[in-house]
GROMACS .gro file of C-alpha atoms in nm:
model
  271
    1MET     CA    1   3.350  11.712  11.541
    2MET     CA    2   3.019  11.833  11.566
    3ILE     CA    3   2.973  11.921  11.891
    4ARG     CA    4   3.268  12.126  11.833
    5LEU     CA    5   3.138  12.221  11.473
    6VAL     CA    6   2.802  12.364  11.678
    7CYS     CA    7   2.985  12.573  11.982
    8LEU     CA    8   3.158  12.743  11.640
    9LEU     CA    9   2.865  12.779  11.499
   10VAL     CA   10   2.619  12.926  11.794
   11ALA     CA   11   2.963  13.185  11.917
   12LEU     CA   12   2.996  13.335  11.501
   13MET     CA   13   2.609  13.393  11.603
   14LEU     CA   14   2.670  13.572  11.925
   15ALA     CA   15   2.985  13.755  11.793
   16GLY     CA   16   2.787  13.931  11.565
   17PRO     CA   17   2.679  14.295  11.611
   18ALA     CA   18   2.512  14.318  11.967
   19TRP     CA   19   2.179  14.395  11.996
   20ALA     CA   20   2.129  14.699  12.276
   21GLY     CA   21   1.924  14.486  12.497
   22VAL     CA   22   1.946  14.124  12.434
   23THR     CA   23   2.196  13.839  12.559
   24LEU     CA   24   2.219  13.484  12.392
   25GLU     CA   25   2.354  13.129  12.532
   26GLY     CA   26   2.337  12.803  12.505
   27ARG     CA   27   2.338  12.589  12.163
   28ALA     CA   28   2.120  12.720  11.832
   29GLU     CA   29   2.112  12.378  11.732
   30GLN     CA   30   1.864  12.099  11.659
   31GLY     CA   31   1.742  11.993  12.019
   32GLY     CA   32   1.891  12.290  12.104
   33LEU     CA   33   1.836  12.576  12.387
   34LEU     CA   34   1.885  12.918  12.403
   35LEU     CA   35   1.908  13.128  12.763
   36GLY     CA   36   1.838  13.478  12.678
   37ARG     CA   37   1.836  13.818  12.856
   38THR     CA   38   1.628  14.097  12.710
   39GLU     CA   39   1.506  14.493  12.864
   40PRO     CA   40   1.274  14.405  13.138
   41GLY     CA   41   0.926  14.490  12.997
   42ALA     CA   42   1.066  14.380  12.690
   43GLU     CA   43   0.838  14.155  12.416
   44ILE     CA   44   1.047  13.844  12.253
   45ARG     CA   45   0.876  13.685  11.921
   46LEU     CA   46   1.029  13.380  11.739
   47ASP     CA   47   0.869  13.331  11.416
   48GLY     CA   48   0.643  13.604  11.509
   49LYS     CA   49   0.509  13.403  11.816
   50LEU     CA   50   0.547  13.521  12.186
   51VAL     CA   51   0.771  13.397  12.421
   52PRO     CA   52   0.752  13.407  12.807
   53VAL     CA   53   0.987  13.611  12.978
   54ASP     CA   54   1.039  13.731  13.318
   55SER     CA   55   1.014  14.034  13.512
   56ARG     CA   56   1.406  13.984  13.505
   57GLY     CA   57   1.414  14.020  13.114
   58ARG     CA   58   1.505  13.640  13.140
   59PHE     CA   59   1.351  13.403  12.793
   60LEU     CA   60   1.429  13.082  12.690
   61ILE     CA   61   1.484  12.927  12.324
   62GLY     CA   62   1.402  12.555  12.228
   63PHE     CA   63   1.495  12.374  11.874
   64GLY     CA   64   1.314  12.068  11.830
   65ARG     CA   65   1.478  11.795  11.663
   66ASP     CA   66   1.306  11.952  11.265
   67GLN     CA   67   1.356  12.296  11.298
   68ALA     CA   68   1.420  12.453  11.048
   69SER     CA   69   1.752  12.650  10.927
   70GLU     CA   70   1.698  12.942  11.035
   71ALA     CA   71   1.442  13.117  11.313
   72VAL     CA   72   1.362  13.491  11.341
   73LEU     CA   73   1.414  13.685  11.632
   74GLU     CA   74   1.230  13.983  11.756
   75ASN     CA   75   1.324  14.285  12.055
   76ARG     CA   76   1.054  14.483  12.036
   77SER     CA   77   1.197  14.725  12.381
   78PRO     CA   78   0.902  14.897  12.677
   79GLU     CA   79   0.924  15.222  12.415
   80GLY     CA   80   0.832  15.061  12.175
   81ALA     CA   81   1.199  15.023  11.954
   82THR     CA   82   1.203  14.675  11.759
   83GLU     CA   83   1.504  14.509  11.669
   84THR     CA   84   1.501  14.188  11.433
   85ARG     CA   85   1.812  13.928  11.411
   86THR     CA   86   1.803  13.563  11.197
   87LEU     CA   87   2.003  13.307  11.403
   88ALA     CA   88   2.117  13.021  11.230
   89VAL     CA   89   2.001  12.677  11.307
   90ALA     CA   90   2.328  12.357  11.314
   91PRO     CA   91   2.166  12.091  11.170
   92ARG     CA   92   2.251  11.766  11.368
   93ALA     CA   93   2.219  11.396  11.239
   94TRP     CA   94   2.055  11.150  11.389
   95ILE     CA   95   2.080  10.749  11.359
   96GLU     CA   96   1.845  10.410  11.384
   97GLN     CA   97   1.703  10.276  11.695
   98ARG     CA   98   1.543   9.891  11.602
   99ILE     CA   99   1.373   9.760  11.903
  100GLU     CA  100   1.163   9.409  11.868
  101SER     CA  101   1.034   9.180  12.179
  102LEU     CA  102   0.781   9.433  12.219
  103PRO     CA  103   0.484   9.314  12.333
  104GLN     CA  104   0.250   9.315  11.994
  105ALA     CA  105  -0.036   9.493  12.114
  106LYS     CA  106   0.204   9.792  12.240
  107ALA     CA  107   0.433   9.729  11.939
  108ALA     CA  108   0.119   9.779  11.628
  109PRO     CA  109  -0.168   9.942  11.884
  110ASP     CA  110  -0.544   9.817  11.728
  111PRO     CA  111  -0.776  10.172  11.666
  112VAL     CA  112  -0.921  10.193  12.055
  113ALA     CA  113  -0.520  10.173  12.172
  114GLN     CA  114  -0.467  10.447  11.873
  115ALA     CA  115  -0.793  10.668  12.025
  116ARG     CA  116  -0.727  10.669  12.315
  117ILE     CA  117  -0.318  10.746  12.223
  118ARG     CA  118  -0.415  11.037  12.106
  119ALA     CA  119  -0.615  11.116  12.343
  120GLU     CA  120  -0.408  11.176  12.600
  121ALA     CA  121  -0.097  11.258  12.318
  122ALA     CA  122  -0.418  11.594  12.422
  123MET     CA  123  -0.418  11.591  12.760
  124VAL     CA  124   0.001  11.632  12.726
  125ALA     CA  125   0.019  11.858  12.540
  126ALA     CA  126  -0.245  12.075  12.742
  127ARG     CA  127  -0.085  12.087  13.011
  128ARG     CA  128   0.225  12.232  12.802
  129ASP     CA  129   0.048  12.510  12.709
  130ARG     CA  130   0.078  12.622  13.088
  131ILE     CA  131   0.310  12.870  13.049
  132SER     CA  132   0.438  12.985  13.459
  133LEU     CA  133   0.670  13.227  13.504
  134GLU     CA  134   0.812  12.946  13.798
  135ASP     CA  135   1.237  13.042  13.802
  136GLY     CA  136   1.419  12.659  13.902
  137PHE     CA  137   1.506  12.673  13.538
  138ALA     CA  138   1.756  12.942  13.620
  139ALA     CA  139   1.978  12.686  13.910
  140GLY     CA  140   2.017  12.454  13.585
  141LEU     CA  141   1.967  12.082  13.573
  142VAL     CA  142   2.092  11.757  13.709
  143ARG     CA  143   2.061  11.384  13.580
  144PRO     CA  144   1.762  11.285  13.767
  145ALA     CA  145   1.877  10.886  13.743
  146ASP     CA  146   2.214  10.671  13.758
  147GLY     CA  147   2.327  10.471  13.494
  148PRO     CA  148   2.399  10.375  13.113
  149VAL     CA  149   2.287  10.571  12.794
  150SER     CA  150   2.069  10.308  12.633
  151GLY     CA  151   1.896  10.511  12.453
  152VAL     CA  152   1.976  10.927  12.210
  153PHE     CA  153   1.779  11.154  12.187
  154GLY     CA  154   1.626  11.207  11.862
  155SER     CA  155   1.686  10.852  11.677
  156ARG     CA  156   1.454  10.718  11.437
  157ARG     CA  157   1.288  10.424  11.649
  158VAL     CA  158   1.157  10.101  11.466
  159TYR     CA  159   0.926   9.916  11.730
  160ASN     CA  160   0.937   9.501  11.579
  161GLY     CA  161   1.040   9.646  11.200
  162ASN     CA  162   0.756   9.922  11.249
  163PRO     CA  163   0.863  10.287  11.182
  164GLY     CA  164   0.745  10.465  11.561
  165ALA     CA  165   0.730  10.831  11.587
  166PRO     CA  166   1.177  10.986  11.684
  167HIS     CA  167   1.272  10.941  11.993
  168SER     CA  168   1.182  11.220  12.222
  169GLY     CA  169   1.411  11.232  12.499
  170LEU     CA  170   1.699  11.030  12.691
  171ASP     CA  171   1.659  10.660  12.813
  172ILE     CA  172   1.878  10.609  13.129
  173ALA     CA  173   1.883  10.166  13.258
  174ALA     CA  174   1.872  10.139  13.558
  175PRO     CA  175   1.717   9.875  13.819
  176LEU     CA  176   1.384   9.847  13.853
  177GLY     CA  177   1.345  10.017  14.186
  178ALA     CA  178   1.634  10.276  14.186
  179PRO     CA  179   1.564  10.635  14.233
  180VAL     CA  180   1.391  10.905  14.061
  181ARG     CA  181   1.476  11.229  14.184
  182ALA     CA  182   1.358  11.609  14.002
  183ALA     CA  183   1.614  11.755  13.724
  184ALA     CA  184   1.550  12.104  13.900
  185ALA     CA  185   1.282  12.292  14.090
  186GLY     CA  186   0.928  12.302  13.960
  187THR     CA  187   0.553  12.167  13.998
  188VAL     CA  188   0.442  11.861  13.875
  189ILE     CA  189   0.159  11.926  13.609
  190LEU     CA  190   0.143  11.578  13.556
  191ALA     CA  191   0.127  11.250  13.755
  192ALA     CA  192  -0.032  10.984  13.604
  193PRO     CA  193  -0.037  10.619  13.714
  194ASP     CA  194  -0.137  10.431  13.370
  195LEU     CA  195  -0.057  10.603  13.002
  196PHE     CA  196  -0.063  10.431  12.690
  197LEU     CA  197   0.320  10.486  12.630
  198THR     CA  198   0.486  10.657  12.890
  199GLY     CA  199   0.304  10.454  13.169
  200ARG     CA  200   0.339  10.573  13.499
  201THR     CA  201   0.478  10.910  13.402
  202VAL     CA  202   0.539  11.273  13.591
  203MET     CA  203   0.617  11.667  13.468
  204VAL     CA  204   0.756  11.916  13.645
  205ASP     CA  205   0.680  12.265  13.503
  206HIS     CA  206   1.056  12.476  13.604
  207GLY     CA  207   0.979  12.796  13.444
  208LEU     CA  208   0.901  12.960  13.203
  209GLY     CA  209   0.790  12.695  12.917
  210LEU     CA  210   1.096  12.443  12.984
  211ILE     CA  211   0.923  12.084  13.146
  212THR     CA  212   1.146  11.780  13.222
  213SER     CA  213   0.933  11.456  13.178
  214TYR     CA  214   0.978  11.101  13.383
  215ALA     CA  215   0.829  10.759  13.221
  216HIS     CA  216   0.790  10.405  13.255
  217LEU     CA  217   0.812  10.459  13.617
  218SER     CA  218   0.760  10.160  13.852
  219ARG     CA  219   0.590  10.408  14.181
  220ILE     CA  220   0.541  10.765  14.132
  221ASP     CA  221   0.578  10.956  14.500
  222VAL     CA  222   0.421  11.282  14.394
  223ALA     CA  223   0.104  11.461  14.399
  224GLU     CA  224  -0.018  11.718  14.090
  225GLY     CA  225   0.048  12.042  14.196
  226GLU     CA  226   0.332  11.974  14.477
  227HIS     CA  227   0.624  12.129  14.506
  228VAL     CA  228   0.973  12.034  14.468
  229ALA     CA  229   1.326  12.066  14.482
  230ALA     CA  230   1.609  11.978  14.309
  231GLY     CA  231   1.760  11.658  14.361
  232GLN     CA  232   1.372  11.498  14.533
  233SER     CA  233   1.208  11.192  14.510
  234LEU     CA  234   0.971  11.157  14.229
  235GLY     CA  235   0.912  10.777  14.187
  236ALA     CA  236   1.145  10.452  14.110
  237ILE     CA  237   1.276  10.298  13.803
  238GLY     CA  238   1.076  10.108  13.610
  239ALA     CA  239   0.943   9.947  13.273
  240SER     CA  240   0.574  10.032  13.217
  241GLY     CA  241   0.353  10.169  12.915
  242LEU     CA  242   0.579  10.073  12.613
  243ALA     CA  243   0.889   9.927  12.773
  244THR     CA  244   1.175   9.633  12.684
  245GLY     CA  245   1.324   9.669  13.029
  246PRO     CA  246   1.374   9.898  13.390
  247HIS     CA  247   1.503  10.240  13.259
  248LEU     CA  248   1.386  10.561  13.220
  249HIS     CA  249   1.282  10.847  12.949
  250PHE     CA  250   1.416  11.162  13.045
  251GLY     CA  251   1.264  11.417  12.780
  252VAL     CA  252   1.254  11.776  12.790
  253SER     CA  253   1.029  12.050  12.632
  254TRP     CA  254   0.999  12.432  12.558
  255ARG     CA  255   0.608  12.463  12.492
  256ASP     CA  256   0.535  12.234  12.251
  257ARG     CA  257   0.888  12.127  12.100
  258ARG     CA  258   1.103  11.872  12.189
  259LEU     CA  259   1.457  11.935  12.365
  260ASP     CA  260   1.803  11.674  12.405
  261PRO     CA  261   1.895  11.611  12.751
  262GLU     CA  262   2.130  11.649  12.671
  263THR     CA  263   2.219  11.930  12.528
  264VAL     CA  264   2.018  12.131  12.766
  265LEU     CA  265   2.204  11.963  13.092
  266ALA     CA  266   2.562  12.128  12.936
  267VAL     CA  267   2.358  12.417  12.889
  268LEU     CA  268   2.208  12.468  13.244
  269PRO     CA  269   2.377  12.296  13.428
  270GLY     CA  270   2.335  12.225  13.807
  271ARG     CA  271   2.518  12.279  14.068
   0.00000   0.00000   0.00000
């Protein structure tokens, strides 16, 4: 019911008065993604902030888990004409997920561990700040591992009774050592052997601010700076970092915003 409502809202939004040079496709919802096209050389801003646009006029817009109900999109043509539209962003309901039996040092990190977590988060954020004009996103994304979903995006996490941050990705349960594949072509911007929360972690840049991440790996098969093809092996399923058993945490982000991987896979389906 909610998915049908979201699709209707998006359809109504896109069916309004046409812009001279902008089209939008996708889901304007919390955790959602829009693929936009404008005139080459045009400038796009979202809530006043510049949005990366490639030479063909393509751009992406992502909405975080707690995105407000409206966002302002501005299109400035190469000639200087400006059009503005307010986008309606549909809300979503989030479940609560309780996770027990974690080592207490992971569930309730001490001050030293907390400092490490902050340092690692800053390092990861810096990687996300680097915007490239790669076009791996254009061919769409495919599911990076086979297995049932064991954790969904946006859920409120409680670890051993301690409230944690909302879940920022999709968990796919699979046997230890099962393959983890690149969701789309791109460049490896992180191949970390041991992060406190996510363990062995790989991040791949697909262009225009869209990045995928692969966490809790037991093995990493790629190096930073390496270009990978869609479906190429990145490593293997593991339980490193903050994990109770073997699974892949698959994350998708647009700039500093975490997106729902299931929604992104639907908006940009791979071939």
